[in-house]
Structure formats: structure tokens, C-alpha cells
Coordinates of C-alpha atoms in Angstrom, one line a residue:
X5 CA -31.8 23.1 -5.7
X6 CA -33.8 20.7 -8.1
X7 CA -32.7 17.2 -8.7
X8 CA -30.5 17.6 -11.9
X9 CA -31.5 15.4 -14.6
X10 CA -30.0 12.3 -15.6
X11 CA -28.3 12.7 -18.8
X12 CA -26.7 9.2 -20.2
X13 CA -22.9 9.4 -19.6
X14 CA -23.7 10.7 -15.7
X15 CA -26.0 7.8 -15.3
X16 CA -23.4 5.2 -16.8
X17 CA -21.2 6.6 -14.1
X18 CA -23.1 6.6 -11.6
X19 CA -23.9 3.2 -12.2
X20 CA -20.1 2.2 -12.8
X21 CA -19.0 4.3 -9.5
X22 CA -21.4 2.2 -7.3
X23 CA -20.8 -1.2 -8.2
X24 CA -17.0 -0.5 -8.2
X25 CA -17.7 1.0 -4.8
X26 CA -19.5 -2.0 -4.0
X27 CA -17.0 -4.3 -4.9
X28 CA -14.5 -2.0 -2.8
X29 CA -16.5 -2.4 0.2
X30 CA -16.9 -6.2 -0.3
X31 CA -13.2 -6.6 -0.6
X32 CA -12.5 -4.3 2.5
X33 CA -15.3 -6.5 4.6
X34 CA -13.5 -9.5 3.8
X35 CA -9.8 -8.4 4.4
X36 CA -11.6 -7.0 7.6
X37 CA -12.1 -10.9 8.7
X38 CA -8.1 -11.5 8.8
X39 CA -7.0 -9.6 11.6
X40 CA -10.0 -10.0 13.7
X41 CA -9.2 -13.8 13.4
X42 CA -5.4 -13.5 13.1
X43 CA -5.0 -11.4 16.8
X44 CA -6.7 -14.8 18.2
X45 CA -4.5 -17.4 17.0
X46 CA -1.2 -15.5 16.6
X47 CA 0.9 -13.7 19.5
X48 CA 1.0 -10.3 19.6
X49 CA 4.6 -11.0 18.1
X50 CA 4.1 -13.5 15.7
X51 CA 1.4 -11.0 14.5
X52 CA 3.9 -8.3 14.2
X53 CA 5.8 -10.3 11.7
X54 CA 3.0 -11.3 9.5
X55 CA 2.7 -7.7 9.3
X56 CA 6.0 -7.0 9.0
X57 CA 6.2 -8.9 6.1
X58 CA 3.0 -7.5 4.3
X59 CA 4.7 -3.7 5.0
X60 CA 7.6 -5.0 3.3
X61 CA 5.9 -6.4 0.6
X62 CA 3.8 -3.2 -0.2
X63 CA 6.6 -0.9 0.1
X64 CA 8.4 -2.9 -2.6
X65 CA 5.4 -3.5 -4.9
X66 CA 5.1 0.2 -4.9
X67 CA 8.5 1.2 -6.2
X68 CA 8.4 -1.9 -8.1
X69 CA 4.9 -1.1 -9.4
X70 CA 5.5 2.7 -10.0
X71 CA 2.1 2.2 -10.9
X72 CA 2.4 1.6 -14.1
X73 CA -0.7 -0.5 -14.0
X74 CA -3.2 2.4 -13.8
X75 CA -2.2 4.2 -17.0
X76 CA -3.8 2.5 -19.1
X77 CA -6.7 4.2 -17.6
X78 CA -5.6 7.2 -19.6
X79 CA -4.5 5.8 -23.0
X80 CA -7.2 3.0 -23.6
X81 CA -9.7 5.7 -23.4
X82 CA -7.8 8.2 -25.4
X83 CA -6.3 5.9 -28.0
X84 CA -8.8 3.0 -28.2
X85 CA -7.6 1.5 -31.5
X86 CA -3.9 1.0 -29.7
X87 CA -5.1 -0.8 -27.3
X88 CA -3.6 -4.4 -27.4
X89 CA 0.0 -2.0 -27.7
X90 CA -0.7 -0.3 -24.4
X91 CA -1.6 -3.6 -23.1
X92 CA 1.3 -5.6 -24.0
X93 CA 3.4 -2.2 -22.9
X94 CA 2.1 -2.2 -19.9
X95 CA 3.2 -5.8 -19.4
X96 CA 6.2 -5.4 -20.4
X97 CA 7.3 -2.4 -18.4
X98 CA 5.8 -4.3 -15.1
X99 CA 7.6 -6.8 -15.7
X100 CA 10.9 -4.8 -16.6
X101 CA 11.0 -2.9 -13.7
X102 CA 9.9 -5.9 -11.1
X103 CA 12.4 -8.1 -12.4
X104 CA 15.5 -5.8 -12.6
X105 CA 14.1 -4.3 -8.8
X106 CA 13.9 -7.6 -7.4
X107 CA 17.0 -8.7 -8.7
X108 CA 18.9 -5.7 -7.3
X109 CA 17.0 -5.9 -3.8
X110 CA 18.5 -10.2 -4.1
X111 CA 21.8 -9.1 -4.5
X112 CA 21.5 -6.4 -1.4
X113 CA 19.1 -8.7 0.9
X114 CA 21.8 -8.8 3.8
X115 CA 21.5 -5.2 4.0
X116 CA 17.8 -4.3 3.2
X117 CA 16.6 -7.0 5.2
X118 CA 19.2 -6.4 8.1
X119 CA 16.5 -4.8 10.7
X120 CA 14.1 -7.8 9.7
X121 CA 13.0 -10.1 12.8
X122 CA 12.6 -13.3 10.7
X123 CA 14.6 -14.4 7.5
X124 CA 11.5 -13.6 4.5
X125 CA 13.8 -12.3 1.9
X126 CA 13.5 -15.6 -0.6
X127 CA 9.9 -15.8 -0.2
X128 CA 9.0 -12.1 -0.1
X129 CA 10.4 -11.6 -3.8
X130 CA 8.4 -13.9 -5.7
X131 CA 5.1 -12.9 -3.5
X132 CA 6.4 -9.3 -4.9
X133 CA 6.9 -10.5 -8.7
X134 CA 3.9 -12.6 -8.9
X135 CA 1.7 -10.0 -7.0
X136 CA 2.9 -7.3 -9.6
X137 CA 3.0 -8.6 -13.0
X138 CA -0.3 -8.9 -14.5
X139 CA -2.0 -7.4 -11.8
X140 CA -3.6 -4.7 -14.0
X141 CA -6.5 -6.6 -15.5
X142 CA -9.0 -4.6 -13.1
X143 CA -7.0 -1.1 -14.8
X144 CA -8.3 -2.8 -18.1
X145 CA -11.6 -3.5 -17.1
X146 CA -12.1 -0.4 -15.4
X147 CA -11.0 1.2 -19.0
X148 CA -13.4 -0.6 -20.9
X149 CA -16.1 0.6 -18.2
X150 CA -16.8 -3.2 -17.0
X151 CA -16.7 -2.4 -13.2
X152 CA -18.9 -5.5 -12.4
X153 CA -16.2 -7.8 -13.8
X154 CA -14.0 -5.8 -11.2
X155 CA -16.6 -6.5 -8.4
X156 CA -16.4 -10.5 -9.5
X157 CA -13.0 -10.8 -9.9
X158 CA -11.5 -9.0 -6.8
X159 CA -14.5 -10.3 -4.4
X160 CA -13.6 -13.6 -5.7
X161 CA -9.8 -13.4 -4.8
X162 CA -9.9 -11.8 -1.9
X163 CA -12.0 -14.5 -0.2
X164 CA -10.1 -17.2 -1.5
X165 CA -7.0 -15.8 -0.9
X166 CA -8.2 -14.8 2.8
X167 CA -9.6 -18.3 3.2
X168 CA -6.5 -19.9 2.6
X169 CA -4.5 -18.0 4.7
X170 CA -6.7 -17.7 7.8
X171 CA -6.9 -22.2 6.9
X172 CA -3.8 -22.5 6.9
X173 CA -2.8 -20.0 10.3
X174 CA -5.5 -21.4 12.4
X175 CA -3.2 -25.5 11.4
X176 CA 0.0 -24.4 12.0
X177 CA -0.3 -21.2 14.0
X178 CA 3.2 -20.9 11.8
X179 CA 4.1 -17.2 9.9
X180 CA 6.1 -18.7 7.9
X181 CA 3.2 -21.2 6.6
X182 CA 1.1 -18.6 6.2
X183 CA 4.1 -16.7 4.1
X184 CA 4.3 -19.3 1.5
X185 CA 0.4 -19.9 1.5
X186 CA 0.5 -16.6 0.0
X187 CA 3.2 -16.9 -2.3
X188 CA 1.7 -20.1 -3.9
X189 CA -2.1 -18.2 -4.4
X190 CA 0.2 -15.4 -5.9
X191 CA 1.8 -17.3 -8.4
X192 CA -1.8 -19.3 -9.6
X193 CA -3.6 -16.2 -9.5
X194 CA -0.9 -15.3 -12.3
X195 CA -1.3 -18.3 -14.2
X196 CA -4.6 -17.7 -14.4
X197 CA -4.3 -14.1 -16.0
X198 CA -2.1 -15.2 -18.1
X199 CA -4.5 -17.6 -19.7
X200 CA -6.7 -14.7 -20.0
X201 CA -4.8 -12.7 -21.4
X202 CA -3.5 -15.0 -24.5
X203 CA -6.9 -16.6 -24.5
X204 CA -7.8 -13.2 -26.1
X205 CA -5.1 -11.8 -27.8
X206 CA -4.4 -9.1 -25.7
X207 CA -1.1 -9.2 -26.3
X208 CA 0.9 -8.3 -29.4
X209 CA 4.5 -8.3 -30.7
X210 CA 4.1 -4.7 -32.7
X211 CA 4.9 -2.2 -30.5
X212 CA 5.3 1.1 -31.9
X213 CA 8.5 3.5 -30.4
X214 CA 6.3 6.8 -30.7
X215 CA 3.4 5.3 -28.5
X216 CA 6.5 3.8 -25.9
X217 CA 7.5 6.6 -25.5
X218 CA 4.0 9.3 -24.9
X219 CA 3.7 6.1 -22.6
X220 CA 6.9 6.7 -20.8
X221 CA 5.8 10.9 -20.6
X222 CA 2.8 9.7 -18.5
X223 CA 4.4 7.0 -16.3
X224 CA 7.9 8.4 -15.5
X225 CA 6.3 11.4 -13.4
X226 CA 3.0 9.7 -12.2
X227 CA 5.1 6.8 -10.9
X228 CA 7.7 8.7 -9.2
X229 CA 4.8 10.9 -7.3
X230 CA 3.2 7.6 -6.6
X231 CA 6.3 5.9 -5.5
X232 CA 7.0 8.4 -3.1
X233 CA 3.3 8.8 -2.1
X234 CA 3.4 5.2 -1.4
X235 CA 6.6 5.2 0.9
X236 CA 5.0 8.0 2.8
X237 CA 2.2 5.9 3.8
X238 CA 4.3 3.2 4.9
X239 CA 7.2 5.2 6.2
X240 CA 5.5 4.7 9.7
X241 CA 5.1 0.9 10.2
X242 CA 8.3 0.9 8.4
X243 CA 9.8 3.0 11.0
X244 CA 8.2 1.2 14.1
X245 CA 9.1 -2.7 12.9
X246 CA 12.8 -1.0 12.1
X247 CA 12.8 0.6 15.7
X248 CA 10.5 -0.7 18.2
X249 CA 9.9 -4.5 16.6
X250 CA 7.1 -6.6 15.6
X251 CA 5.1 -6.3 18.6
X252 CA 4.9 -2.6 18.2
X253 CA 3.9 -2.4 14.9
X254 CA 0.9 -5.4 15.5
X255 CA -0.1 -2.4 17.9
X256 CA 0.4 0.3 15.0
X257 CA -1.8 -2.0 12.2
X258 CA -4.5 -2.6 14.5
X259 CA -4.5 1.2 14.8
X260 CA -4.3 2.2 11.4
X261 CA -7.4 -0.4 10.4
X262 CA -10.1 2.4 9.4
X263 CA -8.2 3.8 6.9
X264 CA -9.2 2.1 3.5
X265 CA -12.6 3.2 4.0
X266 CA -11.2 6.6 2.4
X267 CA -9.5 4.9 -0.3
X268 CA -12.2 2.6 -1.1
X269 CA -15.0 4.9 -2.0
X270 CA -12.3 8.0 -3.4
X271 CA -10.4 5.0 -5.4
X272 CA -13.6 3.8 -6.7
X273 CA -14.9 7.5 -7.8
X274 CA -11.6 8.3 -9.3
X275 CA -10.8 5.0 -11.3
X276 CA -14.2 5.3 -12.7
X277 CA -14.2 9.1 -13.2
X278 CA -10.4 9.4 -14.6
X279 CA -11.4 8.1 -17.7
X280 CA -14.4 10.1 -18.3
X281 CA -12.8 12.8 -17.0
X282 CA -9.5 12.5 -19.3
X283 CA -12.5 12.6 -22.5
X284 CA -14.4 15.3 -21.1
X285 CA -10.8 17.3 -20.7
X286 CA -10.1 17.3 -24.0
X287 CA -13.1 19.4 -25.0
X288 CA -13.2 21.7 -22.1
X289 CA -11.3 21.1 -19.1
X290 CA -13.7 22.9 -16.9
X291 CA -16.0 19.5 -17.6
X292 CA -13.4 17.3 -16.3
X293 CA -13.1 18.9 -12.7
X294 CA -17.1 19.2 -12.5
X295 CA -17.1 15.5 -12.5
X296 CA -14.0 15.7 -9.9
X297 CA -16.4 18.8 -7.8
X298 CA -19.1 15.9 -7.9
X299 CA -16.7 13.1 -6.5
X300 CA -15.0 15.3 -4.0
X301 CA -18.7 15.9 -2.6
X302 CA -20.2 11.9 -2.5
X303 CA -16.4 11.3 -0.5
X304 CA -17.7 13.8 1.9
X305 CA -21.4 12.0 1.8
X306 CA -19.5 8.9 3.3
X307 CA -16.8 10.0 5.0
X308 CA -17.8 12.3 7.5
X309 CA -20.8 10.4 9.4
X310 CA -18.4 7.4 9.5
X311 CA -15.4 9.8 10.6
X312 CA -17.6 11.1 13.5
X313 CA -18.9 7.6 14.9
X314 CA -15.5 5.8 14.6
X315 CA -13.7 8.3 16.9
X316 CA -16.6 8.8 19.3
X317 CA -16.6 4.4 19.8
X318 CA -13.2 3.7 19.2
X319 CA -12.2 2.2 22.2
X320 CA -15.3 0.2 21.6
X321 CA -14.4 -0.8 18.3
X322 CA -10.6 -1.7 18.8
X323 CA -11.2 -3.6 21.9
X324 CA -14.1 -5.3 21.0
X325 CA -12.8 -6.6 16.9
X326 CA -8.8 -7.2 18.2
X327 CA -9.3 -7.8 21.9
X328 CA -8.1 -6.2 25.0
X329 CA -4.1 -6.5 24.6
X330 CA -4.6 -3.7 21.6
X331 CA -6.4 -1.1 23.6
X332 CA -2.7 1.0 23.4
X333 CA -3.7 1.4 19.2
X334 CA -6.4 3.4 20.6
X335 CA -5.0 6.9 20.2
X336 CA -3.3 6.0 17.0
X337 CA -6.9 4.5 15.5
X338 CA -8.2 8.5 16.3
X339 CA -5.3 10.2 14.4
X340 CA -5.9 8.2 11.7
X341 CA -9.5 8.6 11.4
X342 CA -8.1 12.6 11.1
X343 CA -6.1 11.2 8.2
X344 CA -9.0 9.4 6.9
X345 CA -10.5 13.4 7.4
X346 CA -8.2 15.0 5.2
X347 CA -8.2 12.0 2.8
X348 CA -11.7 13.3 1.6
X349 CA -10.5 16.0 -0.4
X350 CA -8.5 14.1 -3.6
X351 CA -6.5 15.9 -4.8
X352 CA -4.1 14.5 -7.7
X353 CA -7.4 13.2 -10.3
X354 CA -7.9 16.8 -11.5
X355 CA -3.9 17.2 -12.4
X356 CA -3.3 14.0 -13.8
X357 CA -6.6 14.3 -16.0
X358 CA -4.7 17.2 -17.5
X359 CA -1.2 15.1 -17.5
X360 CA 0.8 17.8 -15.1
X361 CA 2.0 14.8 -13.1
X362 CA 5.1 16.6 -12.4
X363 CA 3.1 18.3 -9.6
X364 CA 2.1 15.2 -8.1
X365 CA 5.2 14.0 -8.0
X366 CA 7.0 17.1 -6.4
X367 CA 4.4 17.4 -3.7
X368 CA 4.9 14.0 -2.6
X369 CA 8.7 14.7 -2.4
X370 CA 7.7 17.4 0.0
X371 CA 5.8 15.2 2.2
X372 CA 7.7 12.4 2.7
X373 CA 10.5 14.9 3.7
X374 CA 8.0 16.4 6.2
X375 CA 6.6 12.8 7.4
X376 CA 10.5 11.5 8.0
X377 CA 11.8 15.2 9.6
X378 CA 8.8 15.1 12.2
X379 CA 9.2 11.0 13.4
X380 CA 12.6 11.7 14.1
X381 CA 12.3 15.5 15.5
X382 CA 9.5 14.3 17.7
X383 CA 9.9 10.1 18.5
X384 CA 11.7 10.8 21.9
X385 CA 8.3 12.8 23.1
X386 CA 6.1 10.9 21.0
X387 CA 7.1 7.5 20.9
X388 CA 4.7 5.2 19.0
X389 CA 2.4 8.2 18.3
X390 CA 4.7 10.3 16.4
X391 CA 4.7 8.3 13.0
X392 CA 0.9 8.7 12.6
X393 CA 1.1 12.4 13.1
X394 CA 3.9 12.6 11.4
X395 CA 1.8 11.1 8.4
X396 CA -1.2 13.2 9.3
X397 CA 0.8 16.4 8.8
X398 CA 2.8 15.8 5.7
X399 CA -0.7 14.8 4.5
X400 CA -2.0 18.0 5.1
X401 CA 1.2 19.6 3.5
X402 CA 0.5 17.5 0.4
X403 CA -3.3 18.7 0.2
X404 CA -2.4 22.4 0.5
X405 CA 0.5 21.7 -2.1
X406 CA -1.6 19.8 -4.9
X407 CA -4.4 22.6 -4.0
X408 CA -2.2 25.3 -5.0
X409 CA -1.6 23.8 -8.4
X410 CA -5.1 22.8 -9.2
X411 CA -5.8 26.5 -8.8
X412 CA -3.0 27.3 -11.0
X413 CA -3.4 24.7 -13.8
X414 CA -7.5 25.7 -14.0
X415 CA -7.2 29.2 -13.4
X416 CA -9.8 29.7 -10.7
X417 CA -10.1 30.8 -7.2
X418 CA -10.3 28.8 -4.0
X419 CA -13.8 29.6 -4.1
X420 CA -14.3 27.8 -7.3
X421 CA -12.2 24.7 -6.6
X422 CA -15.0 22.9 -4.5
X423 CA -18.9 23.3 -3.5
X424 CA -18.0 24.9 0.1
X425 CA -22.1 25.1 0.6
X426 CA -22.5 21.4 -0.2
X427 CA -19.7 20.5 2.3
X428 CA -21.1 22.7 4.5
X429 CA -24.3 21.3 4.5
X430 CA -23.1 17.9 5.5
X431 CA -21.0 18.7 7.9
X432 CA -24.2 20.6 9.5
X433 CA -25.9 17.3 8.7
X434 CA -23.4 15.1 11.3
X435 CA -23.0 18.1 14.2
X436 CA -26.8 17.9 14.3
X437 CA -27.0 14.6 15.1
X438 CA -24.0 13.9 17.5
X439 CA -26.3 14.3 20.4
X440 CA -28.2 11.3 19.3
X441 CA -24.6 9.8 20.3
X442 CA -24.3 11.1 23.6
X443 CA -27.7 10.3 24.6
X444 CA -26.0 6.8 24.0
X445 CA -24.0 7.2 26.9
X446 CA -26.6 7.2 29.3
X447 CA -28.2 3.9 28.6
X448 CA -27.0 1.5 30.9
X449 CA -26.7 -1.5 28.1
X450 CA -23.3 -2.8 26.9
X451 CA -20.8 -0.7 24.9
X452 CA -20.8 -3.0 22.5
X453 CA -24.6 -3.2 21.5
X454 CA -24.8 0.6 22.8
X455 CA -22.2 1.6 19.2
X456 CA -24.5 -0.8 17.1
X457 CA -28.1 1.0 18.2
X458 CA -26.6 4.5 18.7
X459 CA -24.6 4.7 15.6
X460 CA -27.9 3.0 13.7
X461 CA -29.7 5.6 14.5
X462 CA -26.7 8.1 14.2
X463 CA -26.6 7.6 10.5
X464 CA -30.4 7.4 10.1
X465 CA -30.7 10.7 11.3
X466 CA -27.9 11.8 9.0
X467 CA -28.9 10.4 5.8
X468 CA -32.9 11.6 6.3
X469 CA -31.1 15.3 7.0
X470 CA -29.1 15.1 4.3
X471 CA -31.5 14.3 2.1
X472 CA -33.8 16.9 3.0
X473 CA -31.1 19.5 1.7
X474 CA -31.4 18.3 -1.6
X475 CA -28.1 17.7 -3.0
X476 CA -27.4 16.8 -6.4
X477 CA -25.0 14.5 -6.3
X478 CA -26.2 12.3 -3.5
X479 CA -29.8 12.7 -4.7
X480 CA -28.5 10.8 -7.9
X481 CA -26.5 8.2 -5.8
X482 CA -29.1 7.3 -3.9
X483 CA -31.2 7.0 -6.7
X484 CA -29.2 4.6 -8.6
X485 CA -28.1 2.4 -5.5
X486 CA -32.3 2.7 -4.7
X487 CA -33.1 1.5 -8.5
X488 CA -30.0 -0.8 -8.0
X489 CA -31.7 -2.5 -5.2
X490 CA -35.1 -2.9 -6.6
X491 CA -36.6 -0.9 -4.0
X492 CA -40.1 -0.2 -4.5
X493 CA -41.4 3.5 -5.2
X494 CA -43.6 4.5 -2.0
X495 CA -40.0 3.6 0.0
X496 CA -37.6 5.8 -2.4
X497 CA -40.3 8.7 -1.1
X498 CA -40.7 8.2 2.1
X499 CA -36.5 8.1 2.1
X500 CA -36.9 11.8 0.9

């Protein structure tokens, strides 16, 4: 098929989807550096509870959150002359719900922290409350379609907040130092967006009850889906640090490390896409899911080449980033690059952008039943394997679920829902080239330079295949990230 042309708004997004994804990957790269240095200076224990408290921490901030931050995603676009409203709203209900949630979870600490290895209640709230309120200036941004103030910002606190940490574990070799290192860069990074915020009169004290509560119609279903979404995914370490201890779930981290690569290019696709999405629905909802159609195929683009050489090196990769002693996280590193699989296909951006979150929110409900009822049907057989699969499954439910409704909300056929002869095409792309891979294994050279020059030329022979078929959507990435990076003309050719 012929390149389509680049109209404006698909250019902007283009543009806004690939710096946002840029800025996803940076921050991934540099979270990436923590554990690699943290399995070297801290115990296989002490890492366990480090992680133990971060699980803790994120299942809290999502209830907490029930992600009130991203809906502004939805209103600034649609309602742009309310905006300060939905921004001091916004504020306010964060801070409503983390203050009243924290409070309760105070007041019951003996009992929700009773499976705990180490005492982290005191300093786990006000991580949670700092972490929380505020937190939604990249929402804003993302609103106003400035995704390169995203890429400054979060690059910029992620290393420092990294640096700090990793500092302050390599002097003391102390979780607990490395606890309240994070709680102080939690409660300056607040500081500081609050400056921002009343340094340009974001805020305001007229709130109108009519916008509260369409604001309230959004979040009170979106949230609860995303609540329970949330739990789901950390239902699993949740289970093992309750169960099997700290030790165990260092093992279960290490394995469940590829993961964000999923969420980092779909979450930077949908938060830029959402918005345009949400204005395109309002004229013709069949727009809307074209952009999603689009998004669903660049995930694909990324996803499966990296999918394919992650699960044929992962022993390499485990072993050689977190040393030997986590060579058990092997097999639960390969079911979740299955999740990372399944992950591809987003599947909640096309309801919301119609605001039928009640879906979202029921589906999750079914999965987090059918994540808890296989751990504890299967954890004798299973052991430390059962909460990934269970996760892998209920995340299949979920897709099927949220699949059903996007047929029913659009009123189309399966065959209409995604471009099967796109996918198709890439996955031909990867299965042509896996023998490049297994020629690797018959070079006597080390495994770990052997997964370096074998996946190179893995995903050189990928990308050249892929673009000989031509596909819209990737032919306009590539593009853009080859404009981007000032790449002269003759090399943009020879690419195709």
C-alpha cells in the first residue's frame, strides 16, 4: 500500500507519540540501573524488602490514586476554557482521597502491615502522600500536547531520584536509609510543583458543582477499573512477600523486569492519542478507534521482535544484569514476556474515549477474581510460578472481556476491530528471521557478546523486512524519528 500522506494533526501526533516514547524509554533505562546495582550491594533479603516496600507503596498509591490524575486528559481537551477548575479539582480530589486513605490505613497499620518483614508503616505513608498529590503535572502537559516538557521533567527526576538512592545504598548498605532517602526526594519534588503550580495560577477557588460532578461521572468508574487493574498486577508480589518472604519476591522482581517495555511505548501512544482521540470521537467515533487501529499496530512494531529475543536469551540476560543467585527468576522472566505478549493489544483507550468506563471497570473485577482463584487453586503444584500465570491468564480473560465490548460499543465485527494483515505481516517479519538467532548458537564466543551481535543483527533483519511491506503506520514513525534525528536523505532510502 502507498505511504499515506501526512496530514497536520497525524504528524503532530506522531511527533508527540515519539518524544513521549522517548522519554518513556529514557526513564525505563534509568530505573533499569537500580536493580542491576542494588542485587550487588544488598542481600538477596535485604533486596526483598526494598521491594517489599515499593509493592506496598504502589498498591496503595493506586487505590489511593484511583487515577484521578489522568482525567484531565479527557476534560482539558473537551472543555478548554475550564481548565484551571479541572486543575484545582483534580487537586483536590487527590488529595481528598490520599489523605482520608492514608489516615484509615494509620489507624489499621497493626493489621495491614502484620505480614510485613520490617516496621515501614510511618515512612511508607508520607512516601504515598507526597508521591500522589500533585503528581499529575505530566497529565497536564500531555493535555496541552507539550510531551517534551514530559521528556524533561520525568528524565530529570528519575535520575536524580535514582542517583540518590543508589548514593545513599552503596554508604550504608541500610533499607531503611534508602527508605527515607526516598521519602525526603518525594516530599521536595512536591514542593517544587507546588511552586509551579501557584507560580501560574493554575489553581482557583471557583469551582462550579455541575463540572464536580461530570468530573465525578468519569472518575468514579475509570478509577474503580483502574484500582482493581492495579491490584491485579501486584496481587502476585503481594502474594509471594505475604507467603514466601522477602527473598522470594527479590526472585519474583528480578523476573518480572521486562515488563514496562509494554507499558512504556502503549502508555505513551495512548496518553498522547486519548486526547485526540476523545476530539476526533465527538464527530465520528469511527475516527477515534482508527487512531487506536494505528497504535495497536506500532505496539506490535516494538513488541514482538523484542518479545522473541528476550525469551530466546533470557537466561543470558537475567544472569548476566542480576548475577547468578537469580537464575531461579528465569522461568518467571518467560511468562512474563507472554504477558508482555498479550499486553500489545490495548484494550480500554477505545472505551474510555467513548466514556463506557463501566466496562473497564467490570472486566477488571473479573480478572482479579480469576488471578486470586488460580494462585491459590494452583500454589501447592506451582509454587513461585503460579502468581505469574495466574496474572498471565486473568490478563487474557480481561482482553477477551474489554474485546467483546469494543465490538459492542462500535458496532463492528472482530474483523474490523484490528488490521489482522498488518499484524500478520510482522509477525511473518520476526519468524523469518529467528534462524539468524539460532545460527547464534553455534558460534563458540561468549553468551554474553553472542545476545549482543545475534540480536543486532536479529532486529536488523526485522526492521529492513518490515519495511519492505510497506506499512503505514510504521512508514510514518520511522519517518518522523528519521527527520527527528537529522538523518540525511540517501540513509532514509537506503533504510527502505
Amino acid at each position: 500500500m502507498p505511504v499515506l500522506r501526512e496530514n497536520s494533526k497525524v504528524s503532530s501526533s506522531i511527533s508527540r507519540f515519539l518524544v513521549l516514547a522517548f522519554a518513556r524509554v529514557a526513564n525505563y533505562a534509568i530505573l533499569l540501573v537500580s536493580p542491576i546495582v542494588f542485587v550487588r550491594i544488598l542481600d538477596q533479603h535485604a533486596y526483598g524488602q526494598y521491594r517489599e516496600f515499593v509493592v506496598y507503596a504502589l498498591a496503595l498509591a493506586t487505590v489511593l490514586g484511583f487515577s484521578v490524575k489522568t482525567s484531565i486528559l479527557y476534560f482539558i481537551p473537551k472543555d478548554p476554557d475550564n481548565e484551571r477548575k479541572y486543575v484545582t479539582q483534580t487537586a483536590l480530589f487527590i488529595f481528598a482521597s490520599s489523605a482520608l486513605g492514608l489516615g484509615i490505613i494509620y489507624a489499621t497499620r497493626h493489621i495491614v502491615f502484620a505480614k510485613a518483614s520490617f516496621d515501614f508503616a510511618e515512612p511508607l505513608l508520607l512516601y504515598v502522600f507526597f508521591f500522589l498529590n500533585l503528581d499529575f503535572v505530566e497529565s497536564y502537559w500531555l493535555a496541552k500536547k507539550r510531551s517534551d516538557y514530559v521528556l524533561y521533567y520525568s528524565t530529570a527526576k528519575s535520575a536524580i531520584k535514582i542517583t540518590v538512592c543508589m548514593a545513599v545504598g552503596y554508604m550504608t548498605r541500610s533499607v531503611e536509609a534508602i527508605v527515607t532517602a526516598l521519602v525526603i526526594f518525594e516530599v521536595c519534588k512536591f514542593l517544587a510543583l507546588l511552586c509551579w503550580f501557584s507560580s501560574r495560577r493554575l489553581f482557583t477557588v471557583t469551582l462550579d458543582t455541575a463540572l464536580i460532578r461530570e468530573h465525578l461521572r468519569l472518575v468514579l468508574p475509570f478509577g474503580a477499573g483502574t484500582v482493581v487493574y492495579g491490584l491485579n498486577q501486584q496481587l502476585g508480589k503481594l502474594f509471594t512477600s505475604m507467603t514466601l518472604g522477602p527473598s522470594a519476591l527479590a526472585i519474583y522482581t528480578i523476573g518480572a523486569y521486562q515488563i514496562p517495555i509494554t507499558g512504556l511505548v502503549r502508555s505513551a501512544a495512548s496518553d498522547v492519542l486519548f486526547p485526540e482521540m476523545v476530539q476526533r470521537g465527538q464527530g465520528s467515533p469511527m475516527a477515534g478507534l482508527s487512531l487506536w487501529n494505528r497504535a495497536n499496530v506500532l505496539y506490535c512494531f516494538v513488541v514482538f521482535p523484542f518479545f522473541t529475543v528476550f525469551f530466546f536469551y533470557a537466561d543470558t540476560f537475567v544472569t548476566t544484569l542480576f548475577t547468578d543467585q537469580y537464575v531461579t527468576a528465569v522461568p518467571i522472566f518467560r511468562v512474563f514476556l507472554l504477558i508482555m505478549l498479550r499486553q500489545c493489544f490495548e484494550m480500554s483507550t477505545p472505551l474510555r474515549a467513548m466514556n463506557v468506563n463501566r466496562y473497564f471497570m467490570i472486566g477488571n473485577l473479573v480478572a482479579i477474581l480469576v488471578n486470586a482463584g488460580f494462585i491459590f487453586a494452583t500454589f501447592d503444584d506451582l509454587g513461585l510460578l503460579a502468581a505469574p500465570i495466574g496474572l498471565l491468564v486473568s490478563e487474557v480473560a480481561l482482553a477477551v472481556y474489554l474485546g467483546s465490548r469494543i465490538l459492542k460499543v462500535y458496532s463492528i465485527h472482530v474483523r474490523q476491530m484490528l488490521f489482522w494483515s498488518k499484524l500478520m505481516a510482522i509477525a511473518v517479519a520476526v519468524l523469518l528471521n529467528v534462524p539468524i538467532l539460532l545460527i547464534g548458537e553455534l558460534v563458540p564466543i561468549g553468551d554474553a557478546v553472542r545476545a549482543i551481535v545475534f540480536s543486532s543483527l536479529f532486529l536488523t533483519g526485522y526492521f529492513v523486512f518490515v519495511r519492505r511491506c510497506r506499512l503505514d503506520e510504521i512508514e510514518l514513525v520511522v519517518s518522523r524519528a528519521m527527520r527527528k534525528a537529522g538523518l540525511p536523505r540517501w540513509l532514509k532510502s537506503a533504510s527502505s
